Coordinates of C-alpha atoms in Angstrom, one line a residue:
X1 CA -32.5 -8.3 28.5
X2 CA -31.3 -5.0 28.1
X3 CA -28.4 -3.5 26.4
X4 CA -26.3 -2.1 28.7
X5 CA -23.5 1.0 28.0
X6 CA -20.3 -0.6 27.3
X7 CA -16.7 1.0 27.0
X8 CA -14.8 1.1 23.5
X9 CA -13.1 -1.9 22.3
X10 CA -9.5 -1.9 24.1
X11 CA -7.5 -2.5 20.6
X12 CA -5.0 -5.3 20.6
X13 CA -2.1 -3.0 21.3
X14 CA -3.2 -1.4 24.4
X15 CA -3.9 -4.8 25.3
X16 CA -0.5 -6.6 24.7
X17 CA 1.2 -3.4 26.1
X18 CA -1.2 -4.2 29.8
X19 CA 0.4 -7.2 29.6
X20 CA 4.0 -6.5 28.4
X21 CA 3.9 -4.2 31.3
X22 CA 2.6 -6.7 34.0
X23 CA 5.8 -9.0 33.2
X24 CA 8.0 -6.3 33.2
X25 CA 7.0 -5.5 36.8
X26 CA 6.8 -9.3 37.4
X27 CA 10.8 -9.6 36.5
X28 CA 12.1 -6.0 37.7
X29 CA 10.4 -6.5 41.2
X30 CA 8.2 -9.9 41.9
X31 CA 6.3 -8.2 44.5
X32 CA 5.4 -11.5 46.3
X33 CA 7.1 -14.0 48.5
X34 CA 4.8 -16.7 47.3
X35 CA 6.5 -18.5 43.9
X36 CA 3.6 -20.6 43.6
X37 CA 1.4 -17.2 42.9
X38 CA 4.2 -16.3 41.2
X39 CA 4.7 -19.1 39.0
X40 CA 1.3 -19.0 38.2
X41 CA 1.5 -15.8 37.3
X42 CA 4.0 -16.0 34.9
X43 CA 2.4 -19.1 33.5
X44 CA -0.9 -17.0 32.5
X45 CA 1.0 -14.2 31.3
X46 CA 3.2 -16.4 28.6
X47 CA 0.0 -18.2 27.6
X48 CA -1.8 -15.0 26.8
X49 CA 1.3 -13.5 24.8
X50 CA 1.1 -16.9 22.8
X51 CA -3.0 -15.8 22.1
X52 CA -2.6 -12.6 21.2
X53 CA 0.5 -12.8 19.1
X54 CA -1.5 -16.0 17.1
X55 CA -4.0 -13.7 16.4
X56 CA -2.5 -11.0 14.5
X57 CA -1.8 -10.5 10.9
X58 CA 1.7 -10.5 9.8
X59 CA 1.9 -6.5 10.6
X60 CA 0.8 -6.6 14.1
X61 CA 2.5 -9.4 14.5
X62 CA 5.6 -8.1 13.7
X63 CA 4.5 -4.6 16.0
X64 CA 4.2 -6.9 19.3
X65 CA 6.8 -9.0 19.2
X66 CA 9.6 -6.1 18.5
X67 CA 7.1 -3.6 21.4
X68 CA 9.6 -2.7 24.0
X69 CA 12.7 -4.1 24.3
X70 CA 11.8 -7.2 22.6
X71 CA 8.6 -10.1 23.4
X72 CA 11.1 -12.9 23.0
X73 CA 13.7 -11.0 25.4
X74 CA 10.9 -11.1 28.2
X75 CA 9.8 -14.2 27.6
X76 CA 13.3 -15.9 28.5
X77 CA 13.4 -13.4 31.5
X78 CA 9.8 -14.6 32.7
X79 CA 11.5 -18.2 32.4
X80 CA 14.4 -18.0 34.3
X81 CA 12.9 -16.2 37.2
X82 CA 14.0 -18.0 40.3
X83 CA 10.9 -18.6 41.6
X84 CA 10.2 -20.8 37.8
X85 CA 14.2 -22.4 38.3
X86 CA 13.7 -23.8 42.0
X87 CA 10.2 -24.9 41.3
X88 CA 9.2 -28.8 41.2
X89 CA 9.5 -30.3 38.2
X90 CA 6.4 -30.4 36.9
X91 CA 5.6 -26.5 37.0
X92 CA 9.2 -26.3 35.9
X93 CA 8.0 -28.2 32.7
X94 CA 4.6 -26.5 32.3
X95 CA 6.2 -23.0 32.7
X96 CA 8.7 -24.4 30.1
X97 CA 5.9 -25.5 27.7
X98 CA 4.2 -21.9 27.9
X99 CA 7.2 -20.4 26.8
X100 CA 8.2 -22.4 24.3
X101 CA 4.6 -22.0 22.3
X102 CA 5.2 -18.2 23.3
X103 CA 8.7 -18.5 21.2
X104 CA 7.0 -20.2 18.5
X105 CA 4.5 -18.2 18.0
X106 CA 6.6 -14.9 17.9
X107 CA 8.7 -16.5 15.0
X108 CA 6.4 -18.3 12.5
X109 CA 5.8 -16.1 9.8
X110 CA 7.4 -13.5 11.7
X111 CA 10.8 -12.6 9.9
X112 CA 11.2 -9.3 12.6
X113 CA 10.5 -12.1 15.3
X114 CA 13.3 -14.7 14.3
X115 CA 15.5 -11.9 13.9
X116 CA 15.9 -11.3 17.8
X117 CA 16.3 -15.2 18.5
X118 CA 20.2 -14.7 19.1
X119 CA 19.4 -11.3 20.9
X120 CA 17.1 -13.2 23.3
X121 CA 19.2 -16.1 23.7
X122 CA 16.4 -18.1 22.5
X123 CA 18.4 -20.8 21.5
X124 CA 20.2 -20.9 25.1
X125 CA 16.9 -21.6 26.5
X126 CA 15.8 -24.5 24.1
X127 CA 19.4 -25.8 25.0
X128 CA 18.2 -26.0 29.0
X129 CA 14.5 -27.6 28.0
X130 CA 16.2 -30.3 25.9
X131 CA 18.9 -31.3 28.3
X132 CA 18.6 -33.0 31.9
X133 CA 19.5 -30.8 34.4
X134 CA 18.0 -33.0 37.7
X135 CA 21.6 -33.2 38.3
X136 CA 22.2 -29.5 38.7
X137 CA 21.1 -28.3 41.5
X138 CA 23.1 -25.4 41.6
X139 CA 23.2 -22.3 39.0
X140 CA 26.8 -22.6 38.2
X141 CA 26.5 -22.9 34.1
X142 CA 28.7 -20.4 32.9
X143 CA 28.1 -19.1 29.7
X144 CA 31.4 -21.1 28.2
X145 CA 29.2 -24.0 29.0
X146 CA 25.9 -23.7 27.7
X147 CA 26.8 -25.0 24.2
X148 CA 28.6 -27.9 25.5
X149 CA 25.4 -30.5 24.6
X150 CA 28.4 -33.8 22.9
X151 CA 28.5 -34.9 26.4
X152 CA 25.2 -34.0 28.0
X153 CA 21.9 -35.9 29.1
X154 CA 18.8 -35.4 26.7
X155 CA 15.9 -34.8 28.9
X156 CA 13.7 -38.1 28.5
X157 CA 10.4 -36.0 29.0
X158 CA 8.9 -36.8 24.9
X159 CA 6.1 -34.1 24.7
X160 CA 8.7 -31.4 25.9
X161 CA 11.7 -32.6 23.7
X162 CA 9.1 -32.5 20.7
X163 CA 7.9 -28.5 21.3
X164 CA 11.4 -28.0 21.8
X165 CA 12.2 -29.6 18.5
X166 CA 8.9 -28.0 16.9
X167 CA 9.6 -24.0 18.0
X168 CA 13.4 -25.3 16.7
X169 CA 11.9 -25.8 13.6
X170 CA 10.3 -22.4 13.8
X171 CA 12.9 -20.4 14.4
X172 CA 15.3 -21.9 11.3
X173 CA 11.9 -21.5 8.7
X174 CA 12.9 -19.0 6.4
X175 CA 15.8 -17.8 8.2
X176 CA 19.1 -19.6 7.1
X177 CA 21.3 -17.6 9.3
X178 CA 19.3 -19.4 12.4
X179 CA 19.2 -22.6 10.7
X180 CA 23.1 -22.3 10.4
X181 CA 23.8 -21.5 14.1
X182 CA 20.9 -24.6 15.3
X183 CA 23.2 -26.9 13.4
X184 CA 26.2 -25.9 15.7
X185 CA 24.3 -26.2 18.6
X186 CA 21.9 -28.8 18.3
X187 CA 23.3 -31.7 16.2
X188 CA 24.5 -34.0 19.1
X189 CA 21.1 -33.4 20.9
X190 CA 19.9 -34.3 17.4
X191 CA 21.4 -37.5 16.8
X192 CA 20.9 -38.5 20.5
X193 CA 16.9 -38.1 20.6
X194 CA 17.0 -39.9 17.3
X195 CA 18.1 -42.8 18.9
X196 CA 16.1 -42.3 22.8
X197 CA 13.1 -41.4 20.8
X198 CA 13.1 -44.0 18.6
X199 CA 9.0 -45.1 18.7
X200 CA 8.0 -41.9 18.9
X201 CA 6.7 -41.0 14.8
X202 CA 5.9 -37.4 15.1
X203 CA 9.1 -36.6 16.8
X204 CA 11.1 -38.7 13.9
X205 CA 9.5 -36.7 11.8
X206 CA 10.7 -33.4 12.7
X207 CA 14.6 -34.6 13.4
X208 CA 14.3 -35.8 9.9
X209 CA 13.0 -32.5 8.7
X210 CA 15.6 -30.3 11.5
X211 CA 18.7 -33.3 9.9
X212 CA 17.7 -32.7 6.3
X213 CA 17.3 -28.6 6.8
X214 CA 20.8 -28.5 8.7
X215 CA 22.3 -30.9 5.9
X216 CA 21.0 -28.5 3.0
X217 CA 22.1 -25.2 4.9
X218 CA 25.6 -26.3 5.6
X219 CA 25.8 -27.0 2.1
X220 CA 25.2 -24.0 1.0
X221 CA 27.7 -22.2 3.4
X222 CA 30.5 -24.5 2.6
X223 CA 32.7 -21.2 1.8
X224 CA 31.9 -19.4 5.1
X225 CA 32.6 -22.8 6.9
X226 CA 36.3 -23.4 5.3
X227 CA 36.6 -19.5 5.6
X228 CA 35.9 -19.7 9.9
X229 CA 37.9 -22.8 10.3
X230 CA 40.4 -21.6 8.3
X231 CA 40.6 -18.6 10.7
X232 CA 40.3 -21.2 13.3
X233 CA 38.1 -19.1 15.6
X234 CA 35.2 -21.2 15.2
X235 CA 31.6 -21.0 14.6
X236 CA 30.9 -20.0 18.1
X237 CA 33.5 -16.6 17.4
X238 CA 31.4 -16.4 14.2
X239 CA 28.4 -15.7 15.7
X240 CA 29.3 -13.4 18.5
X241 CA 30.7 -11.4 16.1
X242 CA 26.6 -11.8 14.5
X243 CA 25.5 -10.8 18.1
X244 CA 27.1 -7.9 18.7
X245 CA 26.7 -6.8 15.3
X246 CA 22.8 -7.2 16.1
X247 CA 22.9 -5.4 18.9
X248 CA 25.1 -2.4 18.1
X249 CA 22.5 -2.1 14.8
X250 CA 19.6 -1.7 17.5
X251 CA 22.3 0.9 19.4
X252 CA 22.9 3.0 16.4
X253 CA 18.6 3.2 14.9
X254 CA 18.0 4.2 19.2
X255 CA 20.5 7.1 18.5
X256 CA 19.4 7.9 15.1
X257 CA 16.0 8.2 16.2
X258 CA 17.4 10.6 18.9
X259 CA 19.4 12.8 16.7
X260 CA 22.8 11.9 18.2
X261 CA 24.4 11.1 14.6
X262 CA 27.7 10.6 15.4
X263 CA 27.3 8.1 18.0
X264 CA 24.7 6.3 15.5
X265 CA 27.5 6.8 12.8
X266 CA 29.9 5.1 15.0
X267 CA 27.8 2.3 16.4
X268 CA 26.9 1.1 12.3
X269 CA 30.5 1.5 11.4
X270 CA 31.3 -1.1 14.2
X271 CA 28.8 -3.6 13.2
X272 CA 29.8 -3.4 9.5
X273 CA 33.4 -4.1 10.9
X274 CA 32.2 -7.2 13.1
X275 CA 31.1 -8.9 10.2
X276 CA 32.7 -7.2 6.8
X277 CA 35.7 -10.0 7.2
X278 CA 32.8 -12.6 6.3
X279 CA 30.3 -10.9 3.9
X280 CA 32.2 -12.1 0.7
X281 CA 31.8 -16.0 2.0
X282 CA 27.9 -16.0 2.5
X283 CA 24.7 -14.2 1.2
X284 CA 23.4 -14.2 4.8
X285 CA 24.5 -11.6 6.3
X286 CA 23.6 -9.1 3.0
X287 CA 20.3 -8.1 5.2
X288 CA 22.6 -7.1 7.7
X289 CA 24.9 -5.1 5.6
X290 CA 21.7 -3.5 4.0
X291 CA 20.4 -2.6 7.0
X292 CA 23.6 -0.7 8.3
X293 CA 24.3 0.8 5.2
X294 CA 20.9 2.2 4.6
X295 CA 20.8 3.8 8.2
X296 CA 24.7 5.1 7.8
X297 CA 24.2 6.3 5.1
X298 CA 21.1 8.4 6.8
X299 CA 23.5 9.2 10.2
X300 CA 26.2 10.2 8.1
X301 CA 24.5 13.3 6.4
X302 CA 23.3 14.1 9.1
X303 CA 26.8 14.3 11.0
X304 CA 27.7 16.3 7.6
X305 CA 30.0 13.1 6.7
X306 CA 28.9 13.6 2.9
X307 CA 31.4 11.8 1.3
X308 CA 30.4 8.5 4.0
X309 CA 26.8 9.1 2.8
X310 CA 27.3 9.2 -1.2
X311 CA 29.6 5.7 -0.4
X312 CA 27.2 4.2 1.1
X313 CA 23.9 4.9 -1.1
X314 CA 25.7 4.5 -3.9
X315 CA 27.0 0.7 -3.3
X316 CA 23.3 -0.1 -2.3
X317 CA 22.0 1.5 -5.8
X318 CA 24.1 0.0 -7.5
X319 CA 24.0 -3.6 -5.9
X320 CA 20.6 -6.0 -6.4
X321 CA 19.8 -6.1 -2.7
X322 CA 17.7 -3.3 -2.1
X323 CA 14.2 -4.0 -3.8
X324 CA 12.2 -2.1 -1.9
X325 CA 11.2 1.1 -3.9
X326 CA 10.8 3.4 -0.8
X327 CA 14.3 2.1 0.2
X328 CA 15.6 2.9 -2.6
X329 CA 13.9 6.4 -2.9
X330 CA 15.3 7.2 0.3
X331 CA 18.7 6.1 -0.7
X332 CA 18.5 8.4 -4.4
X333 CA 17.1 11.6 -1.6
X334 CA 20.1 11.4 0.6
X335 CA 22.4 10.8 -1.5
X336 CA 21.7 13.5 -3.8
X337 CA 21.1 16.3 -1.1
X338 CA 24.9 15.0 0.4
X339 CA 25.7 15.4 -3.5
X340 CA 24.8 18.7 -3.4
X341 CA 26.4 19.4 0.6
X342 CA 29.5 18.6 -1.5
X343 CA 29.0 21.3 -4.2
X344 CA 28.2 18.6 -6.7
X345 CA 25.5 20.3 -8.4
X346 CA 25.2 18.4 -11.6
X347 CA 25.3 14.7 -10.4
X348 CA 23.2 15.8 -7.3
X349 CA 20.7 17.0 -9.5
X350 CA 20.0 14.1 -11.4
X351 CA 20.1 11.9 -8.7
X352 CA 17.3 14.4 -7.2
X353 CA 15.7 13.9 -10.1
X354 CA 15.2 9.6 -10.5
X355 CA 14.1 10.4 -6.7
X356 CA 10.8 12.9 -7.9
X357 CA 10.3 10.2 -10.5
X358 CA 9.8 7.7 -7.8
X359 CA 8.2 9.9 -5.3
X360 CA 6.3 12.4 -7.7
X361 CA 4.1 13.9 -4.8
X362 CA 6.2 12.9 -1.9
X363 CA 6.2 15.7 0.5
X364 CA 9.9 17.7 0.1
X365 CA 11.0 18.9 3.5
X366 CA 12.2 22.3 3.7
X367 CA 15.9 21.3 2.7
X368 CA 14.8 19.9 0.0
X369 CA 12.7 23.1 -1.4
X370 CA 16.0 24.8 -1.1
X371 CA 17.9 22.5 -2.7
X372 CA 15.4 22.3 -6.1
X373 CA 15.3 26.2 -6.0
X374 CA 19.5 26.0 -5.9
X375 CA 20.0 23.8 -8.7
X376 CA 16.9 24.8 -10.7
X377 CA 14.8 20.8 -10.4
X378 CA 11.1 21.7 -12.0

């Protein structure tokens, strides 16, 4: 036999992004009457997001799953279609099993990944897998309902309620801000598949690791917990206030990666204020607070708010949270050209200075030539 010409490798971006972009016309405009082609359609598209995500290192990994406007986000689209919510119950089930390995995949050892699972309303979804809605026929649960799971049926379907319990798991590894907001939810469903679920060993197994996780985590928030009940708003008011904080974060980096600095300025100074109120009661939401304050501190020079800038860089270089050497090189740069904006000459220069010492050939934009030439930096 012989060789025959064959076409460059497709790498495994183009190829997630030929599929990202089947789904997306899949949910924005089905394009077919018939829900079984339909349903199967979804079901091979959330099996091959599963493959290709498994198969990546933690880099990639991380790339795919944030692509677009989020992997996760489409995935609960692609299972809430109404074609996949008035199907029979067993394509219901197997669409549901796709997408829960789909979930699980995009989170395990995927920090970037279980950082959307609020975004996505991943946690909504396992809610509807684990509970039995044959009762429901009709799409009338409001959002003020979907938590209610004290008084709800647990879905008697074993290998489901496992998965469910399994991506859980997944989403609450190494994230203790999701591990907090699953003990909120899922306790009662918890406690009740203990019981239903009895015989089952592997399933045992990981309520006593999800029982033993949520014990430890609520623990270790005991101040944050007296601090919301206290407030008596609640751990529900809690994390909406985490939510929108999340998403006005994404709001502000979109418009500081299109140079509207105010409106990026703005959109970090109300998630700082969503969650500020809480930051001195928990050590989970410090990743939150660097993140804003690194990128504020970047939109307000920008927006010639110097004196914002220097406030911000300076609590981050002063604090222990930002280990990240580039991070903190970028910190030292901008806050010593806002320095300088200011007519501080001296401090800027030194600060300009720790910044060559960590970046000894980084490449100095233009501004920055000017800047060494003004205060005389060899």
């Amino acid at each position: 036999m012989t060789d025959t010409a064959q076409s460059p490798p497709t790498s495994h971006l183009d190829l997630y992004n030929k599929i990202y972009t089947e789904a997306l016309r899949i949910v924005a405009a089905p394009g077919t009457k018939d829900d079984d082609k339909l349903n199967q359609k979804i079901t091979i598209i959330l099996d091959t997001i599963t493959k290709l995500i498994f198969g990546s290192d933690a880099s990639m990994k991380a790339k795919l799953v944030l692509h677009g406007a989020g992997t996760l986000e489409l995935i609960i689209e692609l299972v809430q279609m109404p074609s996949v919510c008035k199907s029979d119950d067993k394509t219901l089930k197997g669409i549901q099993m796709s997408a829960l390995k789909a979930v699980k995949t995009c989170v395990l050892r995927n920090p970037a990944g279980r950082s959307r699972c609020r975004s996505a309303q991943v946690y909504k979804f396992l809610g509807k897998v684990l509970l039995d809605d044959d009762d429901d026929d009709d799409d009338d649960d409001d959002d003020d309902d979907d938590d209610d799971t004290t008084n709800s049926k647990l879905s008697t379907n074993a290998l489901l309620t496992e998965e469910a319990f399994t991506t859980l798991a997944a989403t609450c590894l190494g994230d203790d801000l999701n591990a907090l907001e699953a003990s909120t939810i899922f306790k009662p469903l918890i406690k009740k598949a203990k019981e239903n679920f009895s015989n089952v060993t592997s399933m045992q197994q990981k309520i006593l690791y999800l029982e033993t996780l949520f014990a430890a985590v609520e623990k270790e928030q005991e101040r944050l917990l007296q601090k919301v009940k206290k407030d008596g708003h609640g751990m529900d008011s809690f994390f909406k206030n985490v939510v929108e904080c999340e998403s006005n974060i994404r709001t502000g980096y979109s418009h500081l990666q299109d140079a509207k600095y105010n409106m990026s300025f703005k959109h970090y100074n109300h998630a700082m204020n969503l969650i500020l109120a809480y930051s001195e009661y928990t050590s989970l939401l410090d990743p939150l607070m660097l993140e804003i304050r690194t990128r504020r501190a970047h939109a307000a020079f920008e927006a010639a708010k110097y004196e914002e800038c220097v406030q911000d860089a300076c609590i981050l270089l002063q604090g222990k949270d930002v280990r990240s050497e580039e991070t903190r090189a970028n910190l030292l740069k901008v806050k010593g050209k806002a320095l300088i904006k200011m007519g501080c000459h001296d401090e800027g220069r030194e600060t300009l200075a720790k910044w060559k010492i960590l970046c000894p050939q980084g490449d100095d934009d233009e501004e920055i030539e000017t800047l060494h030439q003004n205060v005389n930096i060899s």
